[in-house]
Amino acid sequence: MKIARVVGTVVSTIHAEILDHRKLLLCDTLDPEGEPDGGYLIAVDVVGAGAGETVLLLDEGTSARQIVDEPSGPLRTVVVGIVDEIDLAER
Amino acid sequence: MQLGRVVGTVVASVKADGLEGVRLLIVQPLDRQQQPRGTPMVAADAVAMAGPGELVHYVSAREAAQALRETFVPVDQAIVGIVDAVEEVSS
């Protein structure tokens, strides 16, 4: 899974069926220190994450479809958690 | 999923089995600010509505193969939605 920050939403009325009634969040992927690492992903939200929140992204299709309870479909990235805290061991 | 812009179409009359009737579009991958990033690639149009110049979101790898009606069509990139708006929030 990846750590990311919600930086916006994507509005798409014409889309693949599996995305029906799903909120699409624009997320910057972060390094463990919480800094953007240059990447981003559009993820389906299932936990009600809001703008600016640090979240946990699942980026694998089989598990993603299991979460939304769909046997098949082009879904891969899902917001599966809202991060409260990250503690890094001193290096 | 990530953002892309349709920049062209590809016609290939001789194709591998399973690719019949699949509409192939040239998509320029975009970064989060919708600036071109990386080289254009060819994606299957799973929503069959995307035209040149349109902002789309696409999925890669195995999920692309699940974007079309008959699942597991042999494609590695597929457009899964047309983007109406990207609302960014400054966190």
Short mmCIF file of C-alpha atoms in Angstrom, two decimals:
data_model
loop_
_atom_site.label_atom_id
_atom_site.label_comp_id
_atom_site.label_asym_id
_atom_site.label_seq_id
_atom_site.Cartn_x
_atom_site.Cartn_y
_atom_site.Cartn_z
CA MET A 1 0.00 0.00 0.00
CA LYS A 2 1.05 3.62 -0.38
CA ILE A 3 0.85 6.72 1.75
CA ALA A 4 -0.78 9.64 -0.05
CA ARG A 5 -2.45 13.00 0.49
CA VAL A 6 -5.87 13.90 -0.92
CA VAL A 7 -5.35 17.02 -3.06
CA GLY A 8 -8.58 17.13 -5.01
CA THR A 9 -11.46 15.31 -6.64
CA VAL A 10 -12.06 14.13 -10.21
CA VAL A 11 -15.56 14.57 -11.66
CA SER A 12 -16.38 12.10 -14.45
CA THR A 13 -19.97 11.52 -15.54
CA ILE A 14 -19.05 9.17 -18.40
CA HIS A 15 -17.05 6.32 -16.89
CA ALA A 16 -16.68 2.58 -16.57
CA GLU A 17 -19.54 0.89 -14.75
CA ILE A 18 -17.49 -0.17 -11.73
CA LEU A 19 -16.97 3.53 -10.95
CA ASP A 20 -20.71 4.26 -10.74
CA HIS A 21 -21.63 6.30 -7.63
CA ARG A 22 -18.00 6.29 -6.52
CA LYS A 23 -16.10 9.34 -5.38
CA LEU A 24 -12.76 9.78 -7.18
CA LEU A 25 -10.02 11.40 -5.15
CA LEU A 26 -6.87 12.94 -6.64
CA CYS A 27 -3.98 11.89 -4.37
CA ASP A 28 -0.32 12.85 -4.27
CA THR A 29 1.77 9.85 -3.24
CA LEU A 30 4.09 10.64 -0.33
CA ASP A 31 7.39 9.39 1.04
CA PRO A 32 7.39 8.19 4.68
CA GLU A 33 8.36 11.70 5.82
CA GLY A 34 5.07 12.90 4.35
CA GLU A 35 6.62 14.79 1.43
CA PRO A 36 5.18 14.39 -2.10
CA ASP A 37 7.34 12.00 -4.12
CA GLY A 38 6.23 13.37 -7.50
CA GLY A 39 3.68 10.66 -8.20
CA TYR A 40 -0.09 10.82 -8.05
CA LEU A 41 -3.03 8.44 -8.40
CA ILE A 42 -6.78 8.79 -8.82
CA ALA A 43 -8.39 6.54 -6.21
CA VAL A 44 -11.91 5.43 -5.38
CA ASP A 45 -12.84 6.54 -1.87
CA VAL A 46 -14.51 4.03 0.46
CA VAL A 47 -13.65 5.66 3.79
CA GLY A 48 -14.91 9.21 3.31
CA ALA A 49 -11.49 10.84 3.15
CA GLY A 50 -11.48 14.61 2.88
CA ALA A 51 -9.23 17.08 1.10
CA GLY A 52 -5.83 17.48 2.68
CA GLU A 53 -6.01 14.25 4.65
CA THR A 54 -3.19 11.76 4.65
CA VAL A 55 -4.54 8.42 3.47
CA LEU A 56 -3.60 4.82 2.82
CA LEU A 57 -3.92 3.75 -0.84
CA LEU A 58 -4.37 0.18 -1.97
CA ASP A 59 -3.08 -0.10 -5.57
CA GLU A 60 -3.87 -3.66 -6.63
CA GLY A 61 -6.89 -4.83 -8.60
CA THR A 62 -7.93 -8.08 -7.00
CA SER A 63 -8.09 -6.61 -3.51
CA ALA A 64 -9.68 -3.42 -4.81
CA ARG A 65 -12.50 -5.35 -6.45
CA GLN A 66 -12.94 -7.39 -3.28
CA ILE A 67 -13.41 -4.17 -1.30
CA VAL A 68 -16.10 -2.85 -3.62
CA ASP A 69 -17.53 -6.34 -3.97
CA GLU A 70 -17.30 -6.53 -7.76
CA PRO A 71 -16.19 -9.72 -9.55
CA SER A 72 -14.43 -7.85 -12.35
CA GLY A 73 -13.85 -4.37 -13.72
CA PRO A 74 -11.11 -1.82 -14.28
CA LEU A 75 -10.62 -0.77 -10.65
CA ARG A 76 -7.21 -0.84 -9.02
CA THR A 77 -6.64 2.07 -6.63
CA VAL A 78 -8.78 2.51 -3.51
CA VAL A 79 -8.45 4.76 -0.45
CA VAL A 80 -8.58 2.18 2.33
CA GLY A 81 -7.65 4.23 5.37
CA ILE A 82 -7.10 7.65 6.87
CA VAL A 83 -3.68 7.96 8.48
CA ASP A 84 -3.60 9.45 11.97
CA GLU A 85 0.10 9.15 12.64
CA ILE A 86 3.35 7.88 11.15
CA ASP A 87 6.27 7.12 13.48
CA LEU A 88 9.64 6.55 11.86
CA ALA A 89 12.51 4.87 13.68
CA GLU A 90 15.53 7.24 13.91
CA ARG A 91 18.07 6.31 11.29
CA MET B 1 -5.89 5.56 -12.53
CA GLN B 2 -4.17 8.61 -13.94
CA LEU B 3 -5.01 11.57 -16.16
CA GLY B 4 -4.41 11.59 -19.92
CA ARG B 5 -5.36 13.58 -23.00
CA VAL B 6 -6.52 11.92 -26.23
CA VAL B 7 -4.21 13.10 -29.02
CA GLY B 8 -5.08 10.72 -31.81
CA THR B 9 -6.44 7.42 -32.98
CA VAL B 10 -4.83 4.25 -34.30
CA VAL B 11 -6.33 2.03 -36.96
CA ALA B 12 -4.93 -1.49 -37.27
CA SER B 13 -6.85 -3.81 -39.55
CA VAL B 14 -4.63 -6.79 -38.79
CA LYS B 15 -4.76 -7.44 -35.04
CA ALA B 16 -4.39 -10.22 -32.57
CA ASP B 17 -7.47 -12.24 -31.69
CA GLY B 18 -9.62 -10.50 -29.06
CA LEU B 19 -8.77 -7.02 -30.34
CA GLU B 20 -11.47 -6.93 -32.99
CA GLY B 21 -13.73 -3.91 -32.61
CA VAL B 22 -11.55 -2.39 -29.92
CA ARG B 23 -11.20 1.35 -30.50
CA LEU B 24 -7.54 2.37 -30.09
CA LEU B 25 -6.68 5.93 -29.10
CA ILE B 26 -3.33 7.63 -28.63
CA VAL B 27 -3.19 9.07 -25.11
CA GLN B 28 -0.64 11.53 -23.74
CA PRO B 29 -0.17 10.78 -20.02
CA LEU B 30 -0.49 13.90 -17.85
CA ASP B 31 0.87 14.82 -14.45
CA ARG B 32 -1.35 16.06 -11.66
CA GLN B 33 -1.30 19.62 -13.04
CA GLN B 34 -2.45 18.17 -16.38
CA GLN B 35 0.92 18.81 -18.04
CA PRO B 36 2.26 16.23 -20.48
CA ARG B 37 4.57 13.74 -18.80
CA GLY B 38 6.05 10.66 -20.44
CA THR B 39 5.53 9.32 -23.91
CA PRO B 40 2.09 8.93 -25.54
CA MET B 41 0.78 5.39 -25.57
CA VAL B 42 -2.10 3.54 -27.21
CA ALA B 43 -5.09 2.77 -25.02
CA ALA B 44 -8.32 0.90 -25.66
CA ASP B 45 -11.32 3.21 -25.36
CA ALA B 46 -13.53 1.34 -22.87
CA VAL B 47 -16.13 4.12 -22.73
CA ALA B 48 -16.21 4.49 -26.55
CA MET B 49 -16.92 8.20 -26.22
CA ALA B 50 -13.51 9.80 -25.91
CA GLY B 51 -12.58 12.07 -28.77
CA PRO B 52 -9.39 13.92 -29.69
CA GLY B 53 -8.39 16.60 -27.15
CA GLU B 54 -10.52 15.17 -24.36
CA LEU B 55 -9.24 14.81 -20.83
CA VAL B 56 -9.62 11.19 -19.71
CA HIS B 57 -8.58 8.93 -16.90
CA TYR B 58 -7.08 5.56 -17.74
CA VAL B 59 -6.00 2.40 -16.01
CA SER B 60 -3.07 0.14 -16.76
CA ALA B 61 -2.04 -3.45 -16.56
CA ARG B 62 -4.44 -6.22 -15.76
CA GLU B 63 -7.28 -3.87 -14.91
CA ALA B 64 -7.16 -2.51 -18.46
CA ALA B 65 -7.98 -6.00 -19.68
CA GLN B 66 -11.10 -5.89 -17.52
CA ALA B 67 -12.34 -2.55 -18.80
CA LEU B 68 -14.05 -3.78 -21.96
CA ARG B 69 -17.34 -5.70 -22.19
CA GLU B 70 -15.82 -9.11 -22.68
CA THR B 71 -13.30 -9.28 -19.89
CA PHE B 72 -9.64 -10.10 -20.50
CA VAL B 73 -9.36 -8.45 -23.88
CA PRO B 74 -5.61 -8.30 -24.53
CA VAL B 75 -4.89 -4.63 -23.81
CA ASP B 76 -2.57 -3.09 -21.25
CA GLN B 77 -3.98 0.44 -21.15
CA ALA B 78 -7.67 1.41 -21.19
CA ILE B 79 -9.58 4.66 -20.89
CA VAL B 80 -12.16 4.25 -18.13
CA GLY B 81 -13.70 7.67 -18.02
CA ILE B 82 -13.92 11.14 -19.47
CA VAL B 83 -12.94 13.81 -16.97
CA ASP B 84 -15.40 16.70 -16.65
CA ALA B 85 -13.43 18.54 -13.98
CA VAL B 86 -10.45 18.21 -11.68
CA GLU B 87 -11.07 20.23 -8.53
CA GLU B 88 -7.81 20.73 -6.68
CA VAL B 89 -7.72 21.97 -3.11
CA SER B 90 -4.66 23.60 -1.63
CA SER B 91 -4.04 21.56 1.49
#
